[in-house]
Amino acid sequence: GAGVSQSPSNKVTEKGKDVELRCDPISGHTALYWYRQSLGQGLEFLIYFQGNSAPDKSGLPSDRFSAERTGGSVSTLTIQRTQQEDSAVYLCASSLSGGGLVKTQYFGPGTRLLVL
Amino acid sequence: AQSVTQLDSQVPVFEEAPVELRCNYSSSVSVYLFWYVQYPNQGLQLLLKYLSGSTLVKGINGFEAEFNKSQTSFHLRKPSVHISDTAEYFCAVRGGATNKLIFGTGTLLAVQP
């Protein structure tokens, strides 16, 4: 079946502009995660959505970052007033949830963001 | 808090040789451990995971890992590597009370002919 998809695959923007990154999780997956992969920081957790529960935003680096998940499916990560240090690959993952068992996270191909 | 340490940033190895990629973790709660692989210009793919039970875990592509609680390690091994195994390998831990993955800094496995 279809995996996690992300768009755009690449994004180049100017410092100070806002960007939106999109993630389409695997159908039926109720949990969705955003991570960031950068040269200086490695792979970092950003935010986690689980069903209708309040998201875990503990990894968002600043208030310029926000994310939403509409209808329990598609998610958008928004970065306002982008800075050069925001340049990174933004990865989305999804998983099943519930049942008291640890579920595997499946990753998308990522969006490569370059802030000039 | 949980953390993961991958001591080797790069491991060069000749084709058909054995390899071990090291991973040590720190956690104050029950741990669930994962190895992911990232091929060039691709997303992360799960290699194997340890949730409970047998400490020796077998994964895809001939890889295996052993959970060692006393040494807080989860090293990845393969008895004979191929050129196609060239990729970056990430160890990750998920604490029992959270759902996010905490990743190590990654190890680049460079297989040479």
Tab-separated table of N, CA, C and O in Angstrom, chain A residues 33 35 37 42-45 48 56 58-59 91 101-110 112, chain B residues 32 34 36 38 41-46 49 51 88 90 94 98-105:
chain	number	residue	atom	x	y	z
A	33	TYR	N	3.910	12.061	13.454
A	33	TYR	CA	5.070	12.688	14.080
A	33	TYR	C	5.804	13.549	13.051
A	33	TYR	O	5.881	13.199	11.873
A	35	TYR	N	9.722	15.201	12.576
A	35	TYR	CA	11.106	15.249	13.029
A	35	TYR	C	11.882	16.166	12.097
A	35	TYR	O	11.469	16.435	10.976
A	37	GLN	N	15.884	16.786	10.563
A	37	GLN	CA	17.219	16.228	10.419
A	37	GLN	C	18.129	17.309	9.876
A	37	GLN	O	17.982	17.751	8.738
A	42	GLY	N	21.439	16.613	14.136
A	42	GLY	CA	20.999	15.235	13.933
A	42	GLY	C	19.494	15.165	13.757
A	42	GLY	O	18.863	16.098	13.265
A	43	LEU	N	18.907	14.070	14.182
A	43	LEU	CA	17.464	13.841	14.054
A	43	LEU	C	16.772	14.251	15.358
A	43	LEU	O	17.011	13.679	16.406
A	44	GLU	N	15.878	15.246	15.252
A	44	GLU	CA	15.199	15.744	16.446
A	44	GLU	C	13.694	15.615	16.306
A	44	GLU	O	13.145	15.949	15.253
A	45	PHE	N	13.066	15.217	17.375
A	45	PHE	CA	11.607	15.190	17.447
A	45	PHE	C	11.068	16.612	17.507
A	45	PHE	O	11.627	17.466	18.197
A	48	TYR	N	4.056	15.667	17.955
A	48	TYR	CA	3.384	14.375	17.840
A	48	TYR	C	1.882	14.577	17.997
A	48	TYR	O	1.433	15.229	18.943
A	56	ASP	N	1.659	16.682	21.404
A	56	ASP	CA	2.882	16.855	22.188
A	56	ASP	C	3.797	17.778	21.397
A	56	ASP	O	4.416	17.345	20.429
A	58	SER	N	6.479	19.346	22.570
A	58	SER	CA	7.667	19.591	23.378
A	58	SER	C	8.943	19.770	22.576
A	58	SER	O	9.929	20.313	23.065
A	59	GLY	N	8.960	19.325	21.327
A	59	GLY	CA	10.168	19.424	20.521
A	59	GLY	C	10.246	20.641	19.619
A	59	GLY	O	11.278	20.873	18.981
A	91	LEU	N	11.130	15.492	8.363
A	91	LEU	CA	10.602	14.146	8.163
A	91	LEU	C	9.288	13.984	8.904
A	91	LEU	O	9.143	14.424	10.047
A	101	LEU	N	0.518	-1.601	22.916
A	101	LEU	CA	1.746	-2.111	22.318
A	101	LEU	C	2.495	-0.989	21.623
A	101	LEU	O	1.891	-0.030	21.158
A	102	VAL	N	3.799	-1.110	21.549
A	102	VAL	CA	4.614	-0.130	20.849
A	102	VAL	C	4.451	-0.336	19.354
A	102	VAL	O	4.604	-1.448	18.850
A	103	LYS	N	4.132	0.706	18.651
A	103	LYS	CA	3.894	0.608	17.221
A	103	LYS	C	5.063	1.203	16.437
A	103	LYS	O	5.640	2.209	16.830
A	104	THR	N	5.356	0.587	15.319
A	104	THR	CA	6.447	1.049	14.464
A	104	THR	C	6.073	2.345	13.771
A	104	THR	O	4.959	2.482	13.259
A	105	GLN	N	6.999	3.283	13.737
A	105	GLN	CA	6.802	4.524	13.003
A	105	GLN	C	7.353	4.344	11.583
A	105	GLN	O	8.484	3.888	11.401
A	106	TYR	N	6.551	4.718	10.606
A	106	TYR	CA	6.928	4.641	9.203
A	106	TYR	C	7.180	6.054	8.699
A	106	TYR	O	6.321	6.925	8.857
A	107	PHE	N	8.342	6.246	8.095
A	107	PHE	CA	8.778	7.580	7.715
A	107	PHE	C	8.518	7.878	6.245
A	107	PHE	O	8.627	6.999	5.386
A	108	GLY	N	8.238	9.135	5.971
A	108	GLY	CA	8.162	9.626	4.615
A	108	GLY	C	9.552	9.984	4.105
A	108	GLY	O	10.526	9.918	4.847
A	109	PRO	N	9.639	10.406	2.832
A	109	PRO	CA	10.936	10.717	2.229
A	109	PRO	C	11.509	12.058	2.670
A	109	PRO	O	12.683	12.330	2.433
A	110	GLY	N	10.688	12.883	3.303
A	110	GLY	CA	11.188	14.150	3.805
A	110	GLY	C	11.011	15.309	2.851
A	110	GLY	O	10.840	15.125	1.638
A	112	ARG	N	13.173	18.695	1.941
A	112	ARG	CA	14.464	19.373	2.143
A	112	ARG	C	14.239	20.870	2.027
A	112	ARG	O	13.878	21.373	0.964
B	32	TYR	N	12.393	0.669	24.669
B	32	TYR	CA	12.111	0.023	23.400
B	32	TYR	C	13.133	0.584	22.416
B	32	TYR	O	13.248	1.795	22.267
B	34	PHE	N	15.324	0.641	18.652
B	34	PHE	CA	15.132	0.514	17.213
B	34	PHE	C	16.431	0.810	16.481
B	34	PHE	O	17.242	1.613	16.930
B	36	TYR	N	17.181	2.092	12.553
B	36	TYR	CA	16.673	2.516	11.260
B	36	TYR	C	17.851	2.700	10.302
B	36	TYR	O	18.952	3.054	10.721
B	38	GLN	N	19.016	4.644	6.586
B	38	GLN	CA	18.674	5.688	5.623
B	38	GLN	C	19.633	5.575	4.447
B	38	GLN	O	20.820	5.902	4.561
B	41	ASN	N	19.536	9.799	-0.098
B	41	ASN	CA	18.376	10.521	-0.641
B	41	ASN	C	17.055	9.790	-0.432
B	41	ASN	O	16.126	9.952	-1.223
B	42	GLN	N	16.980	8.992	0.614
B	42	GLN	CA	15.737	8.301	0.926
B	42	GLN	C	15.352	8.554	2.378
B	42	GLN	O	16.133	9.077	3.167
B	43	GLY	N	14.134	8.157	2.718
B	43	GLY	CA	13.671	8.291	4.095
B	43	GLY	C	14.204	7.172	4.970
B	43	GLY	O	14.979	6.323	4.541
B	44	LEU	N	13.792	7.170	6.211
B	44	LEU	CA	14.225	6.163	7.169
B	44	LEU	C	13.403	4.890	7.020
B	44	LEU	O	12.192	4.939	6.870
B	45	GLN	N	14.093	3.763	7.103
B	45	GLN	CA	13.429	2.459	7.011
B	45	GLN	C	13.785	1.643	8.242
B	45	GLN	O	14.961	1.574	8.627
B	46	LEU	N	12.803	1.013	8.860
B	46	LEU	CA	13.054	0.222	10.057
B	46	LEU	C	13.824	-1.047	9.696
B	46	LEU	O	13.421	-1.802	8.823
B	49	LYS	N	13.706	-4.042	15.703
B	49	LYS	CA	13.308	-3.407	16.954
B	49	LYS	C	13.339	-4.417	18.082
B	49	LYS	O	13.121	-5.614	17.870
B	51	LEU	N	11.436	-4.934	21.665
B	51	LEU	CA	10.361	-4.479	22.543
B	51	LEU	C	10.385	-5.250	23.863
B	51	LEU	O	10.206	-4.681	24.941
B	88	GLU	N	23.371	5.271	6.043
B	88	GLU	CA	23.506	5.784	7.414
B	88	GLU	C	22.553	5.001	8.306
B	88	GLU	O	21.396	4.763	7.940
B	90	PHE	N	20.794	4.585	12.095
B	90	PHE	CA	20.403	5.335	13.290
B	90	PHE	C	19.826	4.394	14.336
B	90	PHE	O	18.921	3.608	14.048
B	94	ARG	N	12.775	4.609	22.504
B	94	ARG	CA	11.494	5.205	22.859
B	94	ARG	C	11.226	4.837	24.301
B	94	ARG	O	11.151	3.677	24.659
B	98	THR	N	6.563	7.858	26.695
B	98	THR	CA	6.433	8.822	25.597
B	98	THR	C	6.320	8.077	24.277
B	98	THR	O	6.571	6.883	24.205
B	99	ASN	N	5.933	8.777	23.252
B	99	ASN	CA	5.829	8.158	21.944
B	99	ASN	C	6.882	8.632	20.958
B	99	ASN	O	7.019	8.066	19.890
B	100	LYS	N	7.624	9.644	21.325
B	100	LYS	CA	8.616	10.151	20.385
B	100	LYS	C	9.859	9.273	20.410
B	100	LYS	O	10.158	8.604	21.398
B	101	LEU	N	10.575	9.262	19.298
B	101	LEU	CA	11.828	8.543	19.208
B	101	LEU	C	12.976	9.502	19.477
B	101	LEU	O	12.993	10.622	18.972
B	102	ILE	N	13.926	9.039	20.282
B	102	ILE	CA	15.153	9.780	20.523
B	102	ILE	C	16.245	9.078	19.719
B	102	ILE	O	16.530	7.901	19.965
B	103	PHE	N	16.830	9.794	18.780
B	103	PHE	CA	17.794	9.196	17.873
B	103	PHE	C	19.228	9.481	18.290
B	103	PHE	O	19.533	10.523	18.872
B	104	GLY	N	20.104	8.549	17.941
B	104	GLY	CA	21.528	8.824	18.004
B	104	GLY	C	21.937	9.674	16.816
B	104	GLY	O	21.108	9.989	15.945
B	105	THR	N	23.204	10.023	16.773
B	105	THR	CA	23.698	10.913	15.724
B	105	THR	C	23.953	10.204	14.405
B	105	THR	O	24.269	10.841	13.416
